[in-house]
PDB file of C-alpha atoms in Angstrom:
ATOM      1  CA  MET A 252     -39.322  95.624  14.100  1.00 51.00           C
ATOM      2  CA  SER A 253     -41.048  97.256  11.143  1.00 52.00           C
ATOM      3  CA  ARG A 254     -44.710  97.425  10.869  1.00 51.00           C
ATOM      4  CA  ARG A 255     -44.689  95.170   7.767  1.00 50.00           C
ATOM      5  CA  ARG A 256     -42.580  92.589   9.516  1.00 47.00           C
ATOM      6  CA  ALA A 257     -44.709  92.525  12.562  1.00 46.00           C
ATOM      7  CA  LYS A 258     -47.709  91.873  10.336  1.00 44.00           C
ATOM      8  CA  PHE A 259     -45.907  89.016   8.649  1.00 42.00           C
ATOM      9  CA  GLU A 260     -44.886  87.432  11.945  1.00 45.00           C
ATOM     10  CA  THR A 261     -48.505  87.628  13.239  1.00 42.00           C
ATOM     11  CA  ARG A 262     -49.821  85.944  10.042  1.00 43.00           C
ATOM     12  CA  ARG A 263     -47.103  83.308  10.349  1.00 41.00           C
ATOM     13  CA  LYS A 264     -48.097  82.412  13.911  1.00 43.00           C
ATOM     14  CA  ALA A 265     -51.830  82.263  13.049  1.00 42.00           C
ATOM     15  CA  SER A 266     -51.159  79.817  10.284  1.00 40.00           C
ATOM     16  CA  CYS A 267     -49.440  77.356  12.631  1.00 45.00           C
ATOM     17  CA  ALA A 268     -52.426  77.210  14.964  1.00 41.00           C
ATOM     18  CA  THR A 269     -55.339  74.833  14.305  1.00 41.00           C
ATOM     19  CA  PRO A 270     -58.708  75.328  15.782  1.00 40.00           C
ATOM     20  CA  ALA A 271     -59.622  72.990  18.662  1.00 38.00           C
ATOM     21  CA  THR A 272     -61.984  72.919  21.495  1.00 35.00           C
ATOM     22  CA  ARG A 273     -59.999  70.850  23.838  1.00 38.00           C
ATOM     23  CA  LEU A 274     -56.318  71.727  23.707  1.00 40.00           C
ATOM     24  CA  ARG A 275     -54.068  68.905  24.876  1.00 51.00           C
ATOM     25  CA  PHE A 276     -51.168  68.763  22.629  1.00 52.00           C
ATOM     26  CA  THR A 277     -48.536  71.544  21.786  1.00 57.00           C
ATOM     27  CA  VAL A 278     -45.818  71.555  19.162  1.00 56.00           C
ATOM     28  CA  LYS A 279     -43.352  74.277  18.354  1.00 56.00           C
ATOM     29  CA  CYS A 280     -44.309  75.665  14.866  1.00 57.00           C
ATOM     30  CA  GLY A 281     -42.040  78.393  13.568  1.00 58.00           C
ATOM     31  CA  ARG A 282     -41.774  80.967  16.373  1.00 60.00           C
ATOM     32  CA  GLY A 283     -45.247  80.166  17.720  1.00 61.00           C
ATOM     33  CA  TYR A 284     -46.930  77.008  18.982  1.00 60.00           C
ATOM     34  CA  ALA A 285     -49.551  74.872  17.297  1.00 60.00           C
ATOM     35  CA  LYS A 286     -52.175  73.359  19.546  1.00 62.00           C
ATOM     36  CA  TRP A 287     -54.642  70.503  18.774  1.00 67.00           C
ATOM     37  CA  GLU A 288     -56.410  67.773  20.676  1.00 79.00           C
ATOM     38  CA  THR A 289     -55.335  64.188  20.649  1.00 86.00           C
ATOM     39  CA  MET A 290     -57.413  61.758  18.791  1.00 92.00           C
ATOM     40  CA  ARG A 291     -58.096  58.071  18.881  1.00 94.00           C
ATOM     41  CA  LEU A 292     -57.402  56.575  15.444  1.00 95.00           C
ATOM     42  CA  VAL A 293     -57.640  53.325  13.566  1.00 95.00           C
ATOM     43  CA  VAL A 294     -55.371  52.381  10.615  1.00 96.00           C
ATOM     44  CA  PHE A 295     -56.403  49.371   8.592  1.00 94.00           C
ATOM     45  CA  GLY A 296     -53.377  47.752   6.972  1.00 92.00           C
ATOM     46  CA  ALA A 297     -50.038  47.404   8.636  1.00 93.00           C
ATOM     47  CA  GLY A 298     -48.042  47.256   5.523  1.00 92.00           C
ATOM     48  CA  TYR A 299     -45.650  49.983   4.457  1.00 93.00           C
ATOM     49  CA  VAL A 300     -48.181  52.857   4.116  1.00 94.00           C
ATOM     50  CA  GLY A 301     -50.210  51.832   7.144  1.00 95.00           C
ATOM     51  CA  LEU A 302     -47.327  51.132   9.441  1.00 96.00           C
ATOM     52  CA  VAL A 303     -45.507  54.363   8.650  1.00 96.00           C
ATOM     53  CA  THR A 304     -48.690  56.579   8.834  1.00 95.00           C
ATOM     54  CA  GLY A 305     -49.865  54.941  12.044  1.00 96.00           C
ATOM     55  CA  THR A 306     -46.485  55.337  13.583  1.00 96.00           C
ATOM     56  CA  GLY A 307     -46.117  58.886  12.571  1.00 94.00           C
ATOM     57  CA  LEU A 308     -49.614  59.808  13.962  1.00 94.00           C
ATOM     58  CA  SER A 309     -48.897  58.113  17.267  1.00 95.00           C
ATOM     59  CA  ASP A 310     -45.571  59.958  17.489  1.00 93.00           C
ATOM     60  CA  LEU A 311     -47.626  63.202  17.231  1.00 91.00           C
ATOM     61  CA  GLY A 312     -49.411  62.134  20.397  1.00 90.00           C
ATOM     62  CA  HIS A 313     -52.496  60.451  19.043  1.00 93.00           C
ATOM     63  CA  GLU A 314     -53.718  56.979  20.258  1.00 95.00           C
ATOM     64  CA  VAL A 315     -53.385  54.671  17.227  1.00 96.00           C
ATOM     65  CA  LEU A 316     -54.597  51.089  16.648  1.00 96.00           C
ATOM     66  CA  LEU A 317     -53.062  49.310  13.582  1.00 96.00           C
ATOM     67  CA  VAL A 318     -55.377  46.571  12.321  1.00 95.00           C
ATOM     68  CA  ASP A 319     -54.168  43.856   9.985  1.00 93.00           C
ATOM     69  CA  ILE A 320     -55.804  40.525   8.852  1.00 90.00           C
ATOM     70  CA  ASP A 321     -52.546  38.653   9.107  1.00 92.00           C
ATOM     71  CA  PRO A 322     -52.094  37.380  12.730  1.00 95.00           C
ATOM     72  CA  GLU A 323     -48.403  36.559  12.055  1.00 96.00           C
ATOM     73  CA  ARG A 324     -47.670  40.130  11.043  1.00 95.00           C
ATOM     74  CA  VAL A 325     -49.579  41.493  14.122  1.00 95.00           C
ATOM     75  CA  ALA A 326     -47.567  39.249  16.431  1.00 96.00           C
ATOM     76  CA  LEU A 327     -44.329  40.097  14.684  1.00 95.00           C
ATOM     77  CA  LEU A 328     -45.167  43.844  15.186  1.00 95.00           C
ATOM     78  CA  GLU A 329     -46.207  43.408  18.868  1.00 93.00           C
ATOM     79  CA  SER A 330     -42.831  41.693  19.478  1.00 92.00           C
ATOM     80  CA  GLY A 331     -41.072  44.747  18.211  1.00 88.00           C
ATOM     81  CA  LYS A 332     -39.756  43.320  14.985  1.00 92.00           C
ATOM     82  CA  ILE A 333     -40.460  45.530  11.815  1.00 93.00           C
ATOM     83  CA  PRO A 334     -41.106  43.620   8.511  1.00 91.00           C
ATOM     84  CA  ILE A 335     -40.121  46.554   6.395  1.00 91.00           C
ATOM     85  CA  TYR A 336     -37.131  48.883   6.212  1.00 90.00           C
ATOM     86  CA  GLU A 337     -37.604  52.634   6.830  1.00 91.00           C
ATOM     87  CA  PRO A 338     -34.935  54.574   8.732  1.00 92.00           C
ATOM     88  CA  ARG A 339     -35.692  55.124  12.487  1.00 93.00           C
ATOM     89  CA  LEU A 340     -39.078  53.442  12.241  1.00 95.00           C
ATOM     90  CA  ALA A 341     -38.188  50.463  14.553  1.00 94.00           C
ATOM     91  CA  ASP A 342     -37.223  53.100  17.227  1.00 94.00           C
ATOM     92  CA  LEU A 343     -40.410  55.106  16.723  1.00 95.00           C
ATOM     93  CA  VAL A 344     -42.644  51.949  16.929  1.00 95.00           C
ATOM     94  CA  ARG A 345     -40.893  50.862  20.123  1.00 95.00           C
ATOM     95  CA  ARG A 346     -41.101  54.260  21.778  1.00 95.00           C
ATOM     96  CA  ASN A 347     -44.869  54.632  20.898  1.00 95.00           C
ATOM     97  CA  GLN A 348     -45.673  51.170  21.919  1.00 95.00           C
ATOM     98  CA  ARG A 349     -44.032  51.747  25.434  1.00 95.00           C
ATOM     99  CA  SER A 350     -46.057  54.919  25.805  1.00 94.00           C
ATOM    100  CA  LYS A 351     -49.238  53.121  24.972  1.00 94.00           C
ATOM    101  CA  ARG A 352     -50.053  55.301  21.961  1.00 95.00           C
ATOM    102  CA  LEU A 353     -49.438  52.520  19.393  1.00 96.00           C
ATOM    103  CA  ALA A 354     -51.149  49.119  19.389  1.00 96.00           C
ATOM    104  CA  PHE A 355     -51.588  46.268  16.939  1.00 97.00           C
ATOM    105  CA  ALA A 356     -54.653  43.913  16.553  1.00 95.00           C
ATOM    106  CA  THR A 357     -56.476  41.761  14.101  1.00 93.00           C
ATOM    107  CA  LYS A 358     -59.784  43.230  15.023  1.00 92.00           C
ATOM    108  CA  VAL A 359     -61.000  46.598  16.272  1.00 92.00           C
ATOM    109  CA  ALA A 360     -61.780  46.479  19.980  1.00 88.00           C
ATOM    110  CA  PRO A 361     -62.985  48.983  22.462  1.00 89.00           C
ATOM    111  CA  PRO A 362     -62.107  51.830  22.982  1.00 89.00           C
ATOM    112  CA  PHE A 363     -61.158  52.071  19.372  1.00 90.00           C
ATOM    113  CA  ASP A 364     -64.589  50.962  18.061  1.00 87.00           C
ATOM    114  CA  GLU A 365     -65.491  54.600  18.773  1.00 88.00           C
ATOM    115  CA  ALA A 366     -62.511  56.261  17.104  1.00 91.00           C
ATOM    116  CA  ASP A 367     -62.310  59.689  15.872  1.00 91.00           C
ATOM    117  CA  ALA A 368     -61.186  58.712  12.309  1.00 91.00           C
ATOM    118  CA  TYR A 369     -60.449  55.569  10.328  1.00 92.00           C
ATOM    119  CA  PHE A 370     -57.715  55.221   7.693  1.00 93.00           C
ATOM    120  CA  ILE A 371     -57.709  52.484   5.109  1.00 91.00           C
ATOM    121  CA  ALA A 372     -54.156  51.722   3.904  1.00 91.00           C
ATOM    122  CA  VAL A 373     -54.574  48.380   2.144  1.00 87.00           C
ATOM    123  CA  GLY A 374     -53.277  47.297  -1.173  1.00 82.00           C
ATOM    124  CA  THR A 375     -55.208  48.097  -4.541  1.00 80.00           C
ATOM    125  CA  PRO A 376     -53.732  45.928  -7.139  1.00 79.00           C
ATOM    126  CA  SER A 377     -54.594  46.516 -10.737  1.00 83.00           C
ATOM    127  CA  LYS A 378     -57.172  44.467 -12.729  1.00 83.00           C
ATOM    128  CA  PRO A 379     -56.251  43.168 -16.045  1.00 87.00           C
ATOM    129  CA  ASP A 380     -57.868  46.308 -17.696  1.00 89.00           C
ATOM    130  CA  GLY A 381     -55.731  48.640 -15.511  1.00 84.00           C
ATOM    131  CA  ALA A 382     -58.553  49.655 -13.021  1.00 82.00           C
ATOM    132  CA  ALA A 383     -57.934  49.550  -9.442  1.00 79.00           C
ATOM    133  CA  ALA A 384     -59.161  46.334  -7.664  1.00 76.00           C
ATOM    134  CA  VAL A 385     -60.681  47.629  -4.465  1.00 78.00           C
ATOM    135  CA  SER A 386     -61.612  44.113  -3.023  1.00 75.00           C
ATOM    136  CA  TYR A 387     -59.015  44.511  -0.211  1.00 72.00           C
ATOM    137  CA  THR A 388     -60.868  47.620   0.987  1.00 75.00           C
ATOM    138  CA  HIS A 389     -63.918  45.439   1.558  1.00 72.00           C
ATOM    139  CA  LEU A 390     -61.908  43.153   3.742  1.00 69.00           C
ATOM    140  CA  THR A 391     -61.610  45.942   6.387  1.00 68.00           C
ATOM    141  CA  LEU A 392     -65.393  45.773   7.080  1.00 64.00           C
ATOM    142  CA  PRO A 393     -65.649  42.421   8.843  1.00 56.00           C
ATOM    143  CA  THR A 394     -62.722  43.249  11.112  1.00 55.00           C
ATOM    144  CA  SER A 395     -64.332  46.472  12.342  1.00 53.00           C
ATOM    145  CA  ASP A 396     -67.772  45.240  13.384  1.00 54.00           C
ATOM    146  CA  LEU A 397     -68.930  48.766  12.717  1.00 50.00           C
ATOM    147  CA  VAL A 398     -71.461  47.911  10.012  1.00 45.00           C
TER     148      VAL A 398
END
């Protein structure tokens, strides 16, 4: 291998790695391996964006709690039925539920009350003047008991 090629390969491997103090999770990235720690995450909103995001994060190995204010939607998701269509999403949800990395609830409960990160994935419909109505984001505060 030429010197220039070796330098490229070293740089490529370094770009795959992320800094972490506690290494728990490894994924093949190019020819090297990326390592990071698993996190406890909360996603507010189990609609299209929240459900797909939360499922994807749990499939990466993180513990995810999806919180929605609609108890019927939460019950539907807990029973394994998916209210939206996304290819292979139902399989990913079931697999991550079985492995206890994905859970659904109407309120944030321990141990997720001390999560590493919170994602707000709720609707922001437009007001008559075209500005975003962020009233739904304020609905996430009572469900969290964090304020």
